[in-house]
Amino acid sequence: MDTPVEQLVKSMEELSSMFSQRMGEFEKNLIPASASASTNPTIKSLSAEFYAFKSLVWKSLGLLKAQIELIAMGLDRMETHSRRKVLLFHGVKEEQGEDVLKKTLGVLTGHLKLSDATPELIDSCHRLGVKRDASRPILVRFASVRFRSRVWNAKTALRGSKITLSEFLTKARQSIFIEARKHFGMKKCWSAEGEIIILLPDNSRKKISALSELKQLVAQYPKGNK
């Protein structure tokens, strides 16, 4: 389900499309009339008023879009901040009547070698999404950012196992992350502290959190070009 901001963005896009279509139709009828009645002051005045109105509408829509984007970015930053203690555990086998907390602690102490991990260090944990054939990821909210960082930094110990860790990105940032990987490659993109990091073709690293930033990089480094 779309968020209120996403619904507002879609409404703005529909409104822009409607204005573009209606103005295009009106302009088609206006151009022949203006050409055949170049000496008619009424037609001249109507033509001038139409183009002034058209310019005003597009300028207003542009300002509204910019404001919506700022609001969306602000809400995304707030949501990202609220997820700073959260990690997703993938590949942990799901069983009927399981104790998710016990399984999570097993990964922390067994796979990640964090022997001091206790239930008190976990605020909550549960399977994410609707139950299906494959094992669902476990969403873990830790009691502190510090311990969450320790878990994240220890994830290299999972190499060779079926278990992986990922950050719980917002819907907007997850979409950006997917598109970045499609363009720059799976191994060239990762996330850290809620931001997407891209290893660019010139071996520099760029942190992004907005679609506009990704579009700039895609334009700067077209796919297939070194």
PDB file of C-alpha atoms in Angstrom:
ATOM      1  CA  MET A   1       0.000   0.000   0.000  1.00  0.00           C
ATOM      2  CA  ASP A   2       1.275   3.446  -0.938  1.00  0.00           C
ATOM      3  CA  THR A   3       2.087   5.940   1.792  1.00  0.00           C
ATOM      4  CA  PRO A   4       0.212   9.294   1.873  1.00  0.00           C
ATOM      5  CA  VAL A   5       3.265  11.018   0.352  1.00  0.00           C
ATOM      6  CA  GLU A   6       3.460   8.430  -2.456  1.00  0.00           C
ATOM      7  CA  GLN A   7      -0.241   8.914  -3.138  1.00  0.00           C
ATOM      8  CA  LEU A   8       0.328  12.677  -3.276  1.00  0.00           C
ATOM      9  CA  VAL A   9       3.200  12.232  -5.734  1.00  0.00           C
ATOM     10  CA  LYS A  10       1.004  10.064  -7.971  1.00  0.00           C
ATOM     11  CA  SER A  11      -1.778  12.668  -7.826  1.00  0.00           C
ATOM     12  CA  MET A  12       0.707  15.363  -8.866  1.00  0.00           C
ATOM     13  CA  GLU A  13       1.881  13.224 -11.783  1.00  0.00           C
ATOM     14  CA  GLU A  14      -1.714  12.654 -12.910  1.00  0.00           C
ATOM     15  CA  LEU A  15      -2.453  16.369 -12.599  1.00  0.00           C
ATOM     16  CA  SER A  16       0.648  17.259 -14.638  1.00  0.00           C
ATOM     17  CA  SER A  17      -0.332  14.738 -17.303  1.00  0.00           C
ATOM     18  CA  MET A  18      -3.882  16.128 -17.470  1.00  0.00           C
ATOM     19  CA  PHE A  19      -2.670  19.732 -17.799  1.00  0.00           C
ATOM     20  CA  SER A  20      -0.181  18.720 -20.484  1.00  0.00           C
ATOM     21  CA  GLN A  21      -2.856  16.940 -22.513  1.00  0.00           C
ATOM     22  CA  ARG A  22      -5.502  19.668 -22.213  1.00  0.00           C
ATOM     23  CA  MET A  23      -3.059  22.484 -22.932  1.00  0.00           C
ATOM     24  CA  GLY A  24      -1.668  20.590 -25.922  1.00  0.00           C
ATOM     25  CA  GLU A  25      -5.165  20.217 -27.366  1.00  0.00           C
ATOM     26  CA  PHE A  26      -5.966  23.897 -26.800  1.00  0.00           C
ATOM     27  CA  GLU A  27      -2.640  24.977 -28.317  1.00  0.00           C
ATOM     28  CA  LYS A  28      -3.302  22.921 -31.473  1.00  0.00           C
ATOM     29  CA  ASN A  29      -6.519  24.850 -32.011  1.00  0.00           C
ATOM     30  CA  LEU A  30      -4.956  28.184 -31.074  1.00  0.00           C
ATOM     31  CA  ILE A  31      -1.974  28.094 -33.462  1.00  0.00           C
ATOM     32  CA  PRO A  32      -4.039  27.965 -36.718  1.00  0.00           C
ATOM     33  CA  ALA A  33      -6.378  30.671 -35.388  1.00  0.00           C
ATOM     34  CA  SER A  34      -3.431  32.918 -34.524  1.00  0.00           C
ATOM     35  CA  ALA A  35      -1.869  32.432 -37.958  1.00  0.00           C
ATOM     36  CA  SER A  36      -5.065  33.164 -39.894  1.00  0.00           C
ATOM     37  CA  ALA A  37      -6.045  36.170 -37.760  1.00  0.00           C
ATOM     38  CA  SER A  38      -2.704  37.844 -37.092  1.00  0.00           C
ATOM     39  CA  THR A  39      -4.305  41.269 -37.218  1.00  0.00           C
ATOM     40  CA  ASN A  40      -7.146  40.355 -34.842  1.00  0.00           C
ATOM     41  CA  PRO A  41      -6.370  41.932 -31.429  1.00  0.00           C
ATOM     42  CA  THR A  42      -8.715  39.536 -29.621  1.00  0.00           C
ATOM     43  CA  ILE A  43      -6.919  36.455 -30.939  1.00  0.00           C
ATOM     44  CA  LYS A  44      -3.538  38.024 -30.200  1.00  0.00           C
ATOM     45  CA  SER A  45      -4.593  38.824 -26.654  1.00  0.00           C
ATOM     46  CA  LEU A  46      -6.022  35.330 -26.135  1.00  0.00           C
ATOM     47  CA  SER A  47      -2.818  33.752 -27.413  1.00  0.00           C
ATOM     48  CA  ALA A  48      -0.633  35.875 -25.106  1.00  0.00           C
ATOM     49  CA  GLU A  49      -2.851  35.124 -22.095  1.00  0.00           C
ATOM     50  CA  PHE A  50      -2.782  31.396 -22.835  1.00  0.00           C
ATOM     51  CA  TYR A  51       1.024  31.205 -22.945  1.00  0.00           C
ATOM     52  CA  ALA A  52       1.294  33.322 -19.792  1.00  0.00           C
ATOM     53  CA  PHE A  53      -1.204  31.001 -18.047  1.00  0.00           C
ATOM     54  CA  LYS A  54       0.639  27.928 -19.314  1.00  0.00           C
ATOM     55  CA  SER A  55       3.931  29.241 -17.945  1.00  0.00           C
ATOM     56  CA  LEU A  56       2.320  30.030 -14.583  1.00  0.00           C
ATOM     57  CA  VAL A  57       0.772  26.551 -14.298  1.00  0.00           C
ATOM     58  CA  TRP A  58       4.047  24.740 -15.032  1.00  0.00           C
ATOM     59  CA  LYS A  59       5.941  26.983 -12.651  1.00  0.00           C
ATOM     60  CA  SER A  60       3.372  26.333  -9.889  1.00  0.00           C
ATOM     61  CA  LEU A  61       3.424  22.582 -10.500  1.00  0.00           C
ATOM     62  CA  GLY A  62       7.218  22.621 -10.396  1.00  0.00           C
ATOM     63  CA  LEU A  63       7.192  24.398  -7.025  1.00  0.00           C
ATOM     64  CA  LEU A  64       4.608  21.951  -5.645  1.00  0.00           C
ATOM     65  CA  LYS A  65       6.654  18.967  -6.821  1.00  0.00           C
ATOM     66  CA  ALA A  66       9.775  20.400  -5.206  1.00  0.00           C
ATOM     67  CA  GLN A  67       7.914  20.880  -1.908  1.00  0.00           C
ATOM     68  CA  ILE A  68       6.545  17.324  -2.012  1.00  0.00           C
ATOM     69  CA  GLU A  69      10.033  15.947  -2.671  1.00  0.00           C
ATOM     70  CA  LEU A  70      11.407  17.868   0.318  1.00  0.00           C
ATOM     71  CA  ILE A  71       8.613  16.529   2.543  1.00  0.00           C
ATOM     72  CA  ALA A  72       9.207  12.972   1.278  1.00  0.00           C
ATOM     73  CA  MET A  73      12.950  13.251   1.919  1.00  0.00           C
ATOM     74  CA  GLY A  74      12.340  14.587   5.430  1.00  0.00           C
ATOM     75  CA  LEU A  75       9.962  11.748   6.281  1.00  0.00           C
ATOM     76  CA  ASP A  76      12.401   9.223   4.803  1.00  0.00           C
ATOM     77  CA  ARG A  77      15.221  10.569   6.997  1.00  0.00           C
ATOM     78  CA  MET A  78      12.991  10.315  10.083  1.00  0.00           C
ATOM     79  CA  GLU A  79      11.987   6.744   9.238  1.00  0.00           C
ATOM     80  CA  THR A  80      15.613   5.796   8.576  1.00  0.00           C
ATOM     81  CA  HIS A  81      16.579   7.219  11.957  1.00  0.00           C
ATOM     82  CA  SER A  82      13.845   5.157  13.657  1.00  0.00           C
ATOM     83  CA  ARG A  83      15.361   2.004  12.114  1.00  0.00           C
ATOM     84  CA  ARG A  84      18.930   2.652  13.277  1.00  0.00           C
ATOM     85  CA  LYS A  85      18.717  -0.197  15.832  1.00  0.00           C
ATOM     86  CA  VAL A  86      17.211  -2.725  13.405  1.00  0.00           C
ATOM     87  CA  LEU A  87      18.775  -5.481  11.292  1.00  0.00           C
ATOM     88  CA  LEU A  88      17.276  -8.226   9.133  1.00  0.00           C
ATOM     89  CA  PHE A  89      18.508 -11.825   9.486  1.00  0.00           C
ATOM     90  CA  HIS A  90      18.031 -13.819   6.272  1.00  0.00           C
ATOM     91  CA  GLY A  91      18.354 -17.558   5.762  1.00  0.00           C
ATOM     92  CA  VAL A  92      17.459 -18.659   9.299  1.00  0.00           C
ATOM     93  CA  LYS A  93      15.361 -21.799   8.893  1.00  0.00           C
ATOM     94  CA  GLU A  94      11.707 -21.260   9.834  1.00  0.00           C
ATOM     95  CA  GLU A  95       9.909 -23.971  11.799  1.00  0.00           C
ATOM     96  CA  GLN A  96       6.429 -24.461  13.191  1.00  0.00           C
ATOM     97  CA  GLY A  97       6.099 -23.197  16.777  1.00  0.00           C
ATOM     98  CA  GLU A  98       9.666 -21.855  16.803  1.00  0.00           C
ATOM     99  CA  ASP A  99      11.139 -19.547  19.422  1.00  0.00           C
ATOM    100  CA  VAL A 100      12.382 -16.669  17.260  1.00  0.00           C
ATOM    101  CA  LEU A 101      14.314 -15.023  20.109  1.00  0.00           C
ATOM    102  CA  LYS A 102      16.150 -18.254  20.868  1.00  0.00           C
ATOM    103  CA  LYS A 103      17.051 -18.706  17.200  1.00  0.00           C
ATOM    104  CA  THR A 104      18.283 -15.126  16.964  1.00  0.00           C
ATOM    105  CA  LEU A 105      20.483 -15.549  20.030  1.00  0.00           C
ATOM    106  CA  GLY A 106      21.796 -18.781  18.501  1.00  0.00           C
ATOM    107  CA  VAL A 107      22.958 -16.859  15.423  1.00  0.00           C
ATOM    108  CA  LEU A 108      24.541 -14.142  17.569  1.00  0.00           C
ATOM    109  CA  THR A 109      26.463 -16.463  19.853  1.00  0.00           C
ATOM    110  CA  GLY A 110      27.102 -19.351  17.441  1.00  0.00           C
ATOM    111  CA  HIS A 111      27.668 -17.844  13.988  1.00  0.00           C
ATOM    112  CA  LEU A 112      28.749 -14.309  14.916  1.00  0.00           C
ATOM    113  CA  LYS A 113      30.769 -15.363  17.993  1.00  0.00           C
ATOM    114  CA  LEU A 114      29.190 -12.670  20.191  1.00  0.00           C
ATOM    115  CA  SER A 115      29.311 -14.681  23.408  1.00  0.00           C
ATOM    116  CA  ASP A 116      27.962 -11.816  25.522  1.00  0.00           C
ATOM    117  CA  ALA A 117      24.667 -11.650  23.589  1.00  0.00           C
ATOM    118  CA  THR A 118      21.705 -11.923  25.980  1.00  0.00           C
ATOM    119  CA  PRO A 119      17.917 -11.466  25.666  1.00  0.00           C
ATOM    120  CA  GLU A 120      18.248  -8.075  27.362  1.00  0.00           C
ATOM    121  CA  LEU A 121      20.190  -6.774  24.348  1.00  0.00           C
ATOM    122  CA  ILE A 122      17.203  -7.408  22.054  1.00  0.00           C
ATOM    123  CA  ASP A 123      14.103  -5.239  22.308  1.00  0.00           C
ATOM    124  CA  SER A 124      12.045  -7.334  19.892  1.00  0.00           C
ATOM    125  CA  CYS A 125      12.373  -9.862  17.074  1.00  0.00           C
ATOM    126  CA  HIS A 126       9.860 -11.483  14.748  1.00  0.00           C
ATOM    127  CA  ARG A 127       9.484 -12.937  11.283  1.00  0.00           C
ATOM    128  CA  LEU A 128       8.763 -10.328   8.621  1.00  0.00           C
ATOM    129  CA  GLY A 129       5.904 -10.632   6.156  1.00  0.00           C
ATOM    130  CA  VAL A 130       3.295 -13.283   5.409  1.00  0.00           C
ATOM    131  CA  LYS A 131       4.219 -16.935   5.931  1.00  0.00           C
ATOM    132  CA  ARG A 132       5.221 -18.706   2.726  1.00  0.00           C
ATOM    133  CA  ASP A 133       7.269 -21.684   1.537  1.00  0.00           C
ATOM    134  CA  ALA A 134      10.668 -20.017   1.951  1.00  0.00           C
ATOM    135  CA  SER A 135      11.931 -18.956   5.376  1.00  0.00           C
ATOM    136  CA  ARG A 136      10.980 -15.354   6.121  1.00  0.00           C
ATOM    137  CA  PRO A 137      13.648 -12.919   7.343  1.00  0.00           C
ATOM    138  CA  ILE A 138      13.791 -12.122  11.049  1.00  0.00           C
ATOM    139  CA  LEU A 139      13.496  -8.449  11.988  1.00  0.00           C
ATOM    140  CA  VAL A 140      15.598  -7.743  15.087  1.00  0.00           C
ATOM    141  CA  ARG A 141      15.435  -4.479  16.996  1.00  0.00           C
ATOM    142  CA  PHE A 142      18.358  -4.197  19.395  1.00  0.00           C
ATOM    143  CA  ALA A 143      18.335  -2.329  22.691  1.00  0.00           C
ATOM    144  CA  SER A 144      21.220  -0.074  21.640  1.00  0.00           C
ATOM    145  CA  VAL A 145      22.811   1.277  18.486  1.00  0.00           C
ATOM    146  CA  ARG A 146      26.177   0.241  19.874  1.00  0.00           C
ATOM    147  CA  PHE A 147      25.341  -3.473  20.040  1.00  0.00           C
ATOM    148  CA  ARG A 148      23.614  -3.311  16.680  1.00  0.00           C
ATOM    149  CA  SER A 149      26.866  -1.932  15.230  1.00  0.00           C
ATOM    150  CA  ARG A 150      28.814  -4.793  16.803  1.00  0.00           C
ATOM    151  CA  VAL A 151      26.479  -7.306  15.163  1.00  0.00           C
ATOM    152  CA  TRP A 152      26.746  -5.542  11.795  1.00  0.00           C
ATOM    153  CA  ASN A 153      30.541  -5.423  11.951  1.00  0.00           C
ATOM    154  CA  ALA A 154      30.686  -9.126  12.817  1.00  0.00           C
ATOM    155  CA  LYS A 155      28.712 -10.208   9.736  1.00  0.00           C
ATOM    156  CA  THR A 156      31.856 -11.336   7.906  1.00  0.00           C
ATOM    157  CA  ALA A 157      31.775 -14.404  10.171  1.00  0.00           C
ATOM    158  CA  LEU A 158      28.682 -15.542   8.240  1.00  0.00           C
ATOM    159  CA  ARG A 159      30.638 -16.208   5.061  1.00  0.00           C
ATOM    160  CA  GLY A 160      30.153 -19.769   3.943  1.00  0.00           C
ATOM    161  CA  SER A 161      26.817 -20.098   5.758  1.00  0.00           C
ATOM    162  CA  LYS A 162      23.300 -19.652   4.406  1.00  0.00           C
ATOM    163  CA  ILE A 163      22.639 -16.772   6.801  1.00  0.00           C
ATOM    164  CA  THR A 164      23.096 -13.140   5.778  1.00  0.00           C
ATOM    165  CA  LEU A 165      22.429  -9.766   7.403  1.00  0.00           C
ATOM    166  CA  SER A 166      20.986  -6.642   5.829  1.00  0.00           C
ATOM    167  CA  GLU A 167      19.831  -3.250   6.966  1.00  0.00           C
ATOM    168  CA  PHE A 168      16.106  -2.563   7.195  1.00  0.00           C
ATOM    169  CA  LEU A 169      15.996   0.154   4.521  1.00  0.00           C
ATOM    170  CA  THR A 170      12.931   2.296   3.939  1.00  0.00           C
ATOM    171  CA  LYS A 171      10.813   1.531   0.885  1.00  0.00           C
ATOM    172  CA  ALA A 172      12.272   4.531  -0.975  1.00  0.00           C
ATOM    173  CA  ARG A 173      15.892   3.636  -0.186  1.00  0.00           C
ATOM    174  CA  GLN A 174      15.350  -0.036  -0.960  1.00  0.00           C
ATOM    175  CA  SER A 175      14.095   0.965  -4.433  1.00  0.00           C
ATOM    176  CA  ILE A 176      17.160   3.175  -4.941  1.00  0.00           C
ATOM    177  CA  PHE A 177      19.416   0.342  -3.741  1.00  0.00           C
ATOM    178  CA  ILE A 178      17.892  -2.109  -6.240  1.00  0.00           C
ATOM    179  CA  GLU A 179      18.218   0.340  -9.143  1.00  0.00           C
ATOM    180  CA  ALA A 180      21.808   1.159  -8.184  1.00  0.00           C
ATOM    181  CA  ARG A 181      22.728  -2.535  -8.230  1.00  0.00           C
ATOM    182  CA  LYS A 182      21.071  -2.985 -11.623  1.00  0.00           C
ATOM    183  CA  HIS A 183      23.208  -0.198 -13.063  1.00  0.00           C
ATOM    184  CA  PHE A 184      26.534  -0.489 -11.247  1.00  0.00           C
ATOM    185  CA  GLY A 185      26.479  -4.196 -10.300  1.00  0.00           C
ATOM    186  CA  MET A 186      25.660  -6.275  -7.228  1.00  0.00           C
ATOM    187  CA  LYS A 187      29.155  -6.150  -5.733  1.00  0.00           C
ATOM    188  CA  LYS A 188      29.545  -2.416  -6.327  1.00  0.00           C
ATOM    189  CA  CYS A 189      26.671  -1.352  -4.078  1.00  0.00           C
ATOM    190  CA  TRP A 190      25.980  -1.858  -0.390  1.00  0.00           C
ATOM    191  CA  SER A 191      24.386  -0.015   2.515  1.00  0.00           C
ATOM    192  CA  ALA A 192      25.742   1.360   5.786  1.00  0.00           C
ATOM    193  CA  GLU A 193      23.873   3.325   8.447  1.00  0.00           C
ATOM    194  CA  GLY A 194      20.867   3.566   6.140  1.00  0.00           C
ATOM    195  CA  GLU A 195      22.814   5.118   3.255  1.00  0.00           C
ATOM    196  CA  ILE A 196      23.567   3.461  -0.076  1.00  0.00           C
ATOM    197  CA  ILE A 197      27.250   3.340  -0.969  1.00  0.00           C
ATOM    198  CA  ILE A 198      28.339   2.913  -4.591  1.00  0.00           C
ATOM    199  CA  LEU A 199      31.819   1.999  -5.778  1.00  0.00           C
ATOM    200  CA  LEU A 200      32.073   4.030  -8.983  1.00  0.00           C
ATOM    201  CA  PRO A 201      34.046   3.038 -12.107  1.00  0.00           C
ATOM    202  CA  ASP A 202      36.820   5.465 -11.115  1.00  0.00           C
ATOM    203  CA  ASN A 203      37.138   3.536  -7.792  1.00  0.00           C
ATOM    204  CA  SER A 204      35.751   6.418  -5.748  1.00  0.00           C
ATOM    205  CA  ARG A 205      32.875   5.823  -3.327  1.00  0.00           C
ATOM    206  CA  LYS A 206      29.686   7.836  -3.245  1.00  0.00           C
ATOM    207  CA  LYS A 207      27.010   7.843  -0.524  1.00  0.00           C
ATOM    208  CA  ILE A 208      23.461   8.522  -1.690  1.00  0.00           C
ATOM    209  CA  SER A 209      20.002   8.503  -0.137  1.00  0.00           C
ATOM    210  CA  ALA A 210      17.816  10.096  -2.846  1.00  0.00           C
ATOM    211  CA  LEU A 211      16.724   9.022  -6.325  1.00  0.00           C
ATOM    212  CA  SER A 212      17.889  12.333  -7.798  1.00  0.00           C
ATOM    213  CA  GLU A 213      21.433  11.558  -6.601  1.00  0.00           C
ATOM    214  CA  LEU A 214      21.338   8.145  -8.291  1.00  0.00           C
ATOM    215  CA  LYS A 215      20.086   9.688 -11.544  1.00  0.00           C
ATOM    216  CA  GLN A 216      23.050  12.079 -11.547  1.00  0.00           C
ATOM    217  CA  LEU A 217      25.490   9.192 -11.121  1.00  0.00           C
ATOM    218  CA  VAL A 218      23.775   7.128 -13.829  1.00  0.00           C
ATOM    219  CA  ALA A 219      24.058  10.082 -16.224  1.00  0.00           C
ATOM    220  CA  GLN A 220      27.696  10.602 -15.255  1.00  0.00           C
ATOM    221  CA  TYR A 221      28.592   6.904 -15.569  1.00  0.00           C
ATOM    222  CA  PRO A 222      26.465   5.350 -18.354  1.00  0.00           C
ATOM    223  CA  LYS A 223      26.067   1.586 -18.196  1.00  0.00           C
ATOM    224  CA  GLY A 224      28.778  -0.261 -20.099  1.00  0.00           C
ATOM    225  CA  ASN A 225      31.235   2.643 -20.015  1.00  0.00           C
ATOM    226  CA  LYS A 226      34.395   2.250 -17.914  1.00  0.00           C
TER     227      LYS A 226
END
